[in-house]
mmCIF file of C-alpha atoms and ligand atoms in Angstrom:
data_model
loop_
_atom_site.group_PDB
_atom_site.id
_atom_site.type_symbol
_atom_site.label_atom_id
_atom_site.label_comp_id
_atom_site.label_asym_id
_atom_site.label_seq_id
_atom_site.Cartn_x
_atom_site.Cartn_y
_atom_site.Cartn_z
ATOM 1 C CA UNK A 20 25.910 47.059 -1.649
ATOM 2 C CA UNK A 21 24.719 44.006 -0.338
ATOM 3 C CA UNK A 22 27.496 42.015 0.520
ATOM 4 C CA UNK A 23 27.402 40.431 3.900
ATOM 5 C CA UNK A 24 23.821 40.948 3.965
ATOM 6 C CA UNK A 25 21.447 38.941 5.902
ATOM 7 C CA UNK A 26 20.013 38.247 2.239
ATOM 8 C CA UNK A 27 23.448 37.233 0.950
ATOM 9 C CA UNK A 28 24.267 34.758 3.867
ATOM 10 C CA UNK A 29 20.740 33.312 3.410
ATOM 11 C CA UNK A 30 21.302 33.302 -0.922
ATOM 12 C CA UNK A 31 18.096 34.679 -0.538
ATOM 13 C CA UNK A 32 16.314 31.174 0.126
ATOM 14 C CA UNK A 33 14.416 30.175 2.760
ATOM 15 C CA UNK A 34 14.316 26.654 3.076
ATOM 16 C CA UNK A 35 10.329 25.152 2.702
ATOM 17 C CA UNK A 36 8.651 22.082 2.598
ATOM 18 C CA UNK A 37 6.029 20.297 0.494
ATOM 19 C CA UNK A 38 4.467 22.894 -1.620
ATOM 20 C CA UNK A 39 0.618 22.122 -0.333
ATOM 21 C CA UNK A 40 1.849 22.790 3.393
ATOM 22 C CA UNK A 41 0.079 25.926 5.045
ATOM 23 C CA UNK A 42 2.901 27.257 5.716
ATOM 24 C CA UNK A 43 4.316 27.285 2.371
ATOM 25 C CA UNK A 44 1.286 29.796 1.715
ATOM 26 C CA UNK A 45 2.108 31.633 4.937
ATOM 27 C CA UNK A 46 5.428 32.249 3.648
ATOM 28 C CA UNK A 47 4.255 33.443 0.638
ATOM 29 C CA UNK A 48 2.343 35.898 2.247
ATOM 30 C CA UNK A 49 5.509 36.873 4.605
ATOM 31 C CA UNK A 50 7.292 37.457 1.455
ATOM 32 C CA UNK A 51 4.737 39.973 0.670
ATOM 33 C CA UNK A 52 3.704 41.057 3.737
ATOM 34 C CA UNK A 53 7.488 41.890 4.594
ATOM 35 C CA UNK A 54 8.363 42.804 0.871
ATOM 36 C CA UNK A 55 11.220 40.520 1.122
ATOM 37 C CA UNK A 56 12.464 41.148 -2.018
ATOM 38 C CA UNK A 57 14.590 39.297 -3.779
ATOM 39 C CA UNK A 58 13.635 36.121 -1.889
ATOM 40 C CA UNK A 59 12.991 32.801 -2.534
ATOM 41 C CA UNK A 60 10.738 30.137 -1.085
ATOM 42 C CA UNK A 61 12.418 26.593 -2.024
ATOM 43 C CA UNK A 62 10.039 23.826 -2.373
ATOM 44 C CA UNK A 63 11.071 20.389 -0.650
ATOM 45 C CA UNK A 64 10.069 17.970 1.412
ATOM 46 C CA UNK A 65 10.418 17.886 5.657
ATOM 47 C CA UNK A 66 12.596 15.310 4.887
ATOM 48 C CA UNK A 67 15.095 17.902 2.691
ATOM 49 C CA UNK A 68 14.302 20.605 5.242
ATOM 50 C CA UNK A 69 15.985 19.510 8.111
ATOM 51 C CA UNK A 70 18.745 17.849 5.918
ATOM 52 C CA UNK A 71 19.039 21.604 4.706
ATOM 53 C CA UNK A 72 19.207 22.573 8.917
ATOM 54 C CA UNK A 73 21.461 19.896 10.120
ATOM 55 C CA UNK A 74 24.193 20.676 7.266
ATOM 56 C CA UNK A 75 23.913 24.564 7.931
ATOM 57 C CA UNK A 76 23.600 24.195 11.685
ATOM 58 C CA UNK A 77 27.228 21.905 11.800
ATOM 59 C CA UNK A 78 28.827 24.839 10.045
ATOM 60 C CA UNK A 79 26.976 27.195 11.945
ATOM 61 C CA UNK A 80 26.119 28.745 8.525
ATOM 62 C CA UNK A 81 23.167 31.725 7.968
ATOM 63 C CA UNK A 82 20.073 29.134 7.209
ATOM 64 C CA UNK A 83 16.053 29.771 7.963
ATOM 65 C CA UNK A 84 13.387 27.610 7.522
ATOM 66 C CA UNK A 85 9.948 26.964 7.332
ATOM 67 C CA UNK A 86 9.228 25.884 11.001
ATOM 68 C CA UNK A 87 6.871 24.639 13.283
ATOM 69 C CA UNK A 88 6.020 23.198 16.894
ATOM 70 C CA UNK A 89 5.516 20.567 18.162
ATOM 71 C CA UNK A 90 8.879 19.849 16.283
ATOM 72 C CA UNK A 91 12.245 17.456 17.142
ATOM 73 C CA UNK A 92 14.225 20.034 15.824
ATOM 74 C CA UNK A 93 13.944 22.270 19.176
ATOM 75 C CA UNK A 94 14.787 19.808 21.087
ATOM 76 C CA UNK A 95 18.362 18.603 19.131
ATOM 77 C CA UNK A 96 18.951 21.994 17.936
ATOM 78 C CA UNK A 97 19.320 25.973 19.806
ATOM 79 C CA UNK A 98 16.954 27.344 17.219
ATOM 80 C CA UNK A 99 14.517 30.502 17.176
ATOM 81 C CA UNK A 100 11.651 31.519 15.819
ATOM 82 C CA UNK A 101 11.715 34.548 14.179
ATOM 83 C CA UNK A 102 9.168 37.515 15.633
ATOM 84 C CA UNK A 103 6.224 37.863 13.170
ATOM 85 C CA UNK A 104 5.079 41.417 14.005
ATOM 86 C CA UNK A 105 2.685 41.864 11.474
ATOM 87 C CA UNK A 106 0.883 38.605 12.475
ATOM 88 C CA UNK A 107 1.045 36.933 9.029
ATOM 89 C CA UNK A 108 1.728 33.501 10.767
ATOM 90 C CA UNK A 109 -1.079 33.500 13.192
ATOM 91 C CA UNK A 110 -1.215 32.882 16.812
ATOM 92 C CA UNK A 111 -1.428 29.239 18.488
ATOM 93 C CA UNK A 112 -2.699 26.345 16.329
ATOM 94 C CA UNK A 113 -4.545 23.344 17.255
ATOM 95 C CA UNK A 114 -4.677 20.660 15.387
ATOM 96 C CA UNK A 115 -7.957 18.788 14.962
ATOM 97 C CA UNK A 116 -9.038 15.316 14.146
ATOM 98 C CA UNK A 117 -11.790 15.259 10.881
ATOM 99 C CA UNK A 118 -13.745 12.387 10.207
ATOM 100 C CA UNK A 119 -15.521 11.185 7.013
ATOM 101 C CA UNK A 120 -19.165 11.531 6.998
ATOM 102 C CA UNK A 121 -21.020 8.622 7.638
ATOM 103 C CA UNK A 122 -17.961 7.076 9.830
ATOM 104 C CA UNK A 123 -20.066 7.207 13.352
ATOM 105 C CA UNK A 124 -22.873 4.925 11.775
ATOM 106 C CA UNK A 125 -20.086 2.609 9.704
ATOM 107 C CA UNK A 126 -17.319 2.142 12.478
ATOM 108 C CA UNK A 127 -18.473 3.551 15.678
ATOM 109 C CA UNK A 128 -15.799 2.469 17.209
ATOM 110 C CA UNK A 129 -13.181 4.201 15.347
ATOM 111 C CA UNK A 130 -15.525 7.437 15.751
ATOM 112 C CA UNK A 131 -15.228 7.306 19.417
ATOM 113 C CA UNK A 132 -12.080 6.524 19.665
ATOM 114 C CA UNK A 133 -11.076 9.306 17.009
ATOM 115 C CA UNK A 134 -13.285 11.564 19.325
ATOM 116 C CA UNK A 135 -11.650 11.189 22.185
ATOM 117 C CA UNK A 136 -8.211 11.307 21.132
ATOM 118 C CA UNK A 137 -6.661 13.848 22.903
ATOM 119 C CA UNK A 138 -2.550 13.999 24.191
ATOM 120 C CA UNK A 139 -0.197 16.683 24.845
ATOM 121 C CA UNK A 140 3.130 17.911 22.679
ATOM 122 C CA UNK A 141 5.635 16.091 25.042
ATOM 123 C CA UNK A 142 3.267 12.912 23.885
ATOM 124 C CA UNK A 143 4.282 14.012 20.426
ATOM 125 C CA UNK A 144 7.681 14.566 21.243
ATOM 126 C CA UNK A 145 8.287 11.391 22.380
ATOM 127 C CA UNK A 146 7.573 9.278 19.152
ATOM 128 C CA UNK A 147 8.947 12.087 17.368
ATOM 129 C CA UNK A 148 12.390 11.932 19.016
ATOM 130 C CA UNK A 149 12.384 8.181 18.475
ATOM 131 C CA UNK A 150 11.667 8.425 14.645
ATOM 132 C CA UNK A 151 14.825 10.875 14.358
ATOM 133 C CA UNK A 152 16.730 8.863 16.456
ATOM 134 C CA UNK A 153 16.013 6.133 13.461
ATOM 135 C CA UNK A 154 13.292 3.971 14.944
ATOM 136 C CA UNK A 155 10.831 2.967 13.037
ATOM 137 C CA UNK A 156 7.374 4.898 13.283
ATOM 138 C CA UNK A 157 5.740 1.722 13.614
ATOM 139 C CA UNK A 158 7.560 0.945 16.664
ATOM 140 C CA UNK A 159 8.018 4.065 18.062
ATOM 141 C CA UNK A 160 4.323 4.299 17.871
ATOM 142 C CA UNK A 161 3.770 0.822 19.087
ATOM 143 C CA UNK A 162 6.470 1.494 22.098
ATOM 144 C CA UNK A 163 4.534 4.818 23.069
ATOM 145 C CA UNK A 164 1.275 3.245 23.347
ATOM 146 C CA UNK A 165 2.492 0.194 24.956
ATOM 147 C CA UNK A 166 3.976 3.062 27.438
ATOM 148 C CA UNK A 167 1.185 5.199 27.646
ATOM 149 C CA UNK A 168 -1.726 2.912 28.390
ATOM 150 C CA UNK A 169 -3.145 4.828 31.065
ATOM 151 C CA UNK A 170 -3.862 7.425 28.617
ATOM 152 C CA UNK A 171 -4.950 5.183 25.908
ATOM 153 C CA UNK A 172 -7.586 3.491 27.861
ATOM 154 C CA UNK A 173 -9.000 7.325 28.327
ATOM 155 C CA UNK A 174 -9.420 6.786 24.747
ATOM 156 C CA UNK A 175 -10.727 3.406 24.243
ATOM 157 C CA UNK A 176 -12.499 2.626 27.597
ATOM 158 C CA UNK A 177 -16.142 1.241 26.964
ATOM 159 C CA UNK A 178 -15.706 0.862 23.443
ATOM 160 C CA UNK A 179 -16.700 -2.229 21.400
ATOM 161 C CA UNK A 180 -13.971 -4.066 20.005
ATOM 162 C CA UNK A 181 -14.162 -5.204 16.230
ATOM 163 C CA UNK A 182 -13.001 -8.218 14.072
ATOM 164 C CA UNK A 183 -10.886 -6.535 11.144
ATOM 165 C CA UNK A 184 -12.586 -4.374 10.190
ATOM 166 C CA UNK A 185 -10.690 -2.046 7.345
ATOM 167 C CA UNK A 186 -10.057 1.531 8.467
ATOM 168 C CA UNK A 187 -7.963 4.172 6.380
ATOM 169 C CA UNK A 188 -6.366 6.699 7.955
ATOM 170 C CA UNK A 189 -4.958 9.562 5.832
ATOM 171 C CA UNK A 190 -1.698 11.518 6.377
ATOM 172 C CA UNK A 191 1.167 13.964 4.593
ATOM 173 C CA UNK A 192 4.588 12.739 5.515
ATOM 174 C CA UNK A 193 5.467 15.628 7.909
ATOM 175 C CA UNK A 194 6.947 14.536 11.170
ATOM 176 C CA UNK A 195 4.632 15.546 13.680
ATOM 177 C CA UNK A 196 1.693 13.519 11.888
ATOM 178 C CA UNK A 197 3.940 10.947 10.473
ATOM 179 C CA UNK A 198 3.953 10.281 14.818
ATOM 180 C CA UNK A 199 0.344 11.267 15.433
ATOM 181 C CA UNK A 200 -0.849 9.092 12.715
ATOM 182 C CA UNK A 201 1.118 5.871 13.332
ATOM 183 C CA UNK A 202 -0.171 6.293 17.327
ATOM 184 C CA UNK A 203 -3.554 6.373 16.619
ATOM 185 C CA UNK A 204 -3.433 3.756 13.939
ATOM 186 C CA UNK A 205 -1.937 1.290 16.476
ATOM 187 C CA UNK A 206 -4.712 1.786 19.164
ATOM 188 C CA UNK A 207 -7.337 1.315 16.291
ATOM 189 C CA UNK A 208 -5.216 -1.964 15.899
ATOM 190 C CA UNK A 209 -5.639 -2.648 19.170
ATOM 191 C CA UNK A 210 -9.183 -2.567 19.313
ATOM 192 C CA UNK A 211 -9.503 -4.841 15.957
ATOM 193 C CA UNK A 212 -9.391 -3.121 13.104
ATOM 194 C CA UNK A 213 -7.259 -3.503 9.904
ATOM 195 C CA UNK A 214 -5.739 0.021 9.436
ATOM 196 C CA UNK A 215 -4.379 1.262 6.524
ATOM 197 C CA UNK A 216 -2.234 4.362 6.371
ATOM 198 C CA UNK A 217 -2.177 6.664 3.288
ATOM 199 C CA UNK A 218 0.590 9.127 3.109
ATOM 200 C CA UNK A 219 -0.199 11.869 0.501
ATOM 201 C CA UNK A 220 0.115 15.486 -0.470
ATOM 202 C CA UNK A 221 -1.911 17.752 1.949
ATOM 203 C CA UNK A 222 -4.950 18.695 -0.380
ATOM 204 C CA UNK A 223 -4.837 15.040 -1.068
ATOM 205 C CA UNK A 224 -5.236 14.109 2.058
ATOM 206 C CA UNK A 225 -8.093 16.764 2.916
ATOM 207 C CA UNK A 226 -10.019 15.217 -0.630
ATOM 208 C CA UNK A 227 -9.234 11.693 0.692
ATOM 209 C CA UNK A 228 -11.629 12.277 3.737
ATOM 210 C CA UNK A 229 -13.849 14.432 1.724
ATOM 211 C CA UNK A 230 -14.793 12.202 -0.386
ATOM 212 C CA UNK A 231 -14.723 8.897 1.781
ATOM 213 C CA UNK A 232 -12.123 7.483 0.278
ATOM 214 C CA UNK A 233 -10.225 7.515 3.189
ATOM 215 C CA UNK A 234 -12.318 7.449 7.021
ATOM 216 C CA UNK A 235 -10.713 10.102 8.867
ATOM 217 C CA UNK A 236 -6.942 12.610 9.641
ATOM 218 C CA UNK A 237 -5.855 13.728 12.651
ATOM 219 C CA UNK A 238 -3.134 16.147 11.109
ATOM 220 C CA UNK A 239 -5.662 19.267 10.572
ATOM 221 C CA UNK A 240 -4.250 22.381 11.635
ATOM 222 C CA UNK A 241 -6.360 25.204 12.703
ATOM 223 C CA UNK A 242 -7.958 28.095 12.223
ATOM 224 C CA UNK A 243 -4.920 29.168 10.334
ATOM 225 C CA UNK A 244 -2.634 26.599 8.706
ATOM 226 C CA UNK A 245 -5.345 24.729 6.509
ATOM 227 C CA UNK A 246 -8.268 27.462 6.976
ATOM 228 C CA UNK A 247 -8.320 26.918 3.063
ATOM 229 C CA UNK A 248 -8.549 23.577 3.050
ATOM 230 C CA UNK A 249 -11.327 23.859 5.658
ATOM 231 C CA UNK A 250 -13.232 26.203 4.135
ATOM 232 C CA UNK A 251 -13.113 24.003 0.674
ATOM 233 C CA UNK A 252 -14.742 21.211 2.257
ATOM 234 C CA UNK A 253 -16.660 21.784 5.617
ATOM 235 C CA UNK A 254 -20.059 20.618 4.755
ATOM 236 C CA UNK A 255 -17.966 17.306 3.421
ATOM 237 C CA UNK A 256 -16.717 16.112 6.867
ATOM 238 C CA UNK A 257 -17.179 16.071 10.475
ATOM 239 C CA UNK A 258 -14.884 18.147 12.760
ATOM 240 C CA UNK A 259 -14.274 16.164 15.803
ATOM 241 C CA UNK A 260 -12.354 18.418 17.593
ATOM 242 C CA UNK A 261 -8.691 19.784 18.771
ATOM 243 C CA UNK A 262 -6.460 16.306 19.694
ATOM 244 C CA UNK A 263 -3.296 18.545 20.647
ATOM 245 C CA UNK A 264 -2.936 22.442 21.708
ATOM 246 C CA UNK A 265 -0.354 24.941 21.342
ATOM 247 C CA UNK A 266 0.890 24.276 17.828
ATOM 248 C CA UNK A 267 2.424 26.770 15.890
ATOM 249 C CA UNK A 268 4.270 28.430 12.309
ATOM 250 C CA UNK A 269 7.004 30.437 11.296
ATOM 251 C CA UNK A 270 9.869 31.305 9.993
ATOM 252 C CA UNK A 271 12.595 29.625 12.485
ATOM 253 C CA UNK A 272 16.534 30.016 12.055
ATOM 254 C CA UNK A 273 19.651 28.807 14.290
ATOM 255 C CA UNK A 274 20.326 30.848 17.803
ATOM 256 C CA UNK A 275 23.760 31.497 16.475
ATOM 257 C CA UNK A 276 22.144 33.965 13.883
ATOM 258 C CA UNK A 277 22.252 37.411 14.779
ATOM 259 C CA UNK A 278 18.531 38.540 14.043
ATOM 260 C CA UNK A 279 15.113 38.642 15.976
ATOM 261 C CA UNK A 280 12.575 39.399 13.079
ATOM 262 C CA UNK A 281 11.158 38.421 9.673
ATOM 263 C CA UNK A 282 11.804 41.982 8.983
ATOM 264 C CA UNK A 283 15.161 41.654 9.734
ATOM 265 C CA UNK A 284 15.821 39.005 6.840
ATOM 266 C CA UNK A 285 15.791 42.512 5.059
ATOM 267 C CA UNK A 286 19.007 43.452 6.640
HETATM 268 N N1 PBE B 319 3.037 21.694 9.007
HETATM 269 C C1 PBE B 319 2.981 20.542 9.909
HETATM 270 C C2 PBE B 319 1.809 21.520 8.209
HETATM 271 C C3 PBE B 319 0.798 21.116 9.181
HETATM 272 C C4 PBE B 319 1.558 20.199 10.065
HETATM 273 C C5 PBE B 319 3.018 22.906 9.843
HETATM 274 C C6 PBE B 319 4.218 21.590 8.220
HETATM 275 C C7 PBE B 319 1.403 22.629 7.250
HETATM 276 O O1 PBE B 319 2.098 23.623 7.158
HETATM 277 O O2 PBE B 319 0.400 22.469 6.564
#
């Protein structure tokens, strides 16, 4: 019998986000990979997904989750990852920023700054934090830049300032590039331009650049997380490089629970 199971505690769910996320396909393939069987992956939102972890984690109930760093949740909550011995998550991630083509001859501006954008996860963390805490992104992002100006003027030091120009910037509503996105857009502001932000679903947001109809994301995740995505479109955009290091996936569940292992999710 399974009673008392891992499984059982768990109601055989683990507890995903939007269904175009990279790791919604990873943890497909854990499924497999694992032969978790009996499992299901539960389509949400990030929004729903740490709802889902902040109601389990009060009644320190069995709960895992879709996970990933840089992240608020490991910072208000003891949580784990769980070891992914057969490697089906990947090792580090970086994310990169990807640019439109034709965006260095149309906004040059934008390009450089976009090309030198470059910060750390505590930079992350700290708009992050403030968003949970209920500010708004706007002015979390607006406070951090404000703050952060030595870093920003890395960025934007020696480059032309414009009169309005229109800029979109494309992004999928998961809190680490719900922060990243909102930053950059303000020190695009800052230098002139009228940016536009464009929340949509994650092969949405890859088309959006694409095709032009949006100038440029800094929320890809690579070589592993979007490598589809990537590989759809590379001749269809410029790669401008990593703008944080040390990302990550997996499957992550409270301290409190008494495994170590995807495998053990079999228990
Ligand atoms: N994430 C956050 C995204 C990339 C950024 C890990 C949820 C994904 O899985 O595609």
């Amino acid at each position: 019998s399974k009673d008392g199971s891992i499984g059982d505690q768990l109601s055989y769910t683990i507890t995903g986000i939007d269904a175009g996320a990279g790791i919604m396909a990873a943890t497909e393939e854990a499924i497999e990979e694992y032969g978790l069987e009996g499992y299901t992956l539960q389509t949400s939102s990030s929004a729903a997904m740490t709802a889902a972890l902040a109601a389990a984690y009060e009644k320190e109930e069995a709960i895992v989750v879709t996970g990933w760093t840089p992240h608020w949740k490991f910072a208000k909550y003891d949580l784990k990852y769980l070891e992914d011995p057969k490697g089906v998550f990947g090792a580090s991630e970086s994310i990169h920023t990807i640019a439109r083509i034709g965006l260095d001859a149309d906004h040059p501006s934008a390009y450089e700054v976009l090309d030198n954008f470059y910060w750390d996860q505590a930079d992350m963390g700290e708009i992050m934090v403030a968003v949970n805490e209920g500010a708004d992104p706007v002015d979390a992002a607006a406070d951090w830049v404000a703050n952060n100006q030595d870093k920003v003027s890395q960025w934007t030091d020696g480059v032309a300032h414009v009169d309005g120009d229109k800029l979109t910037l494309t992004f999928v509503a998961w809190d680490s590039e719900i922060a990243s996105t909102h930053m950059i857009g303000k020190v695009l502001e800052d230098i002139g331009y009228d940016v536009e932000l464009v929340s949509l679903e994650a092969a949405g947001m890859w088309t959006a650049v694409a095709t032009g109809s949006a100038d440029a994301l800094v929320a890809a995740w690579l070589p592993g997380t979007h490598a589809v995505y990537y590989e759809d479109y590379k001749e269809d955009f410029i790669d401008l490089g990593v703008n944080l290091e040390g990302a990550g996936i997996g499957l992550v569940v409270p301290a409190y629970m008494d495994i170590t292992s995807i495998e053990d999710l079999n228990n």
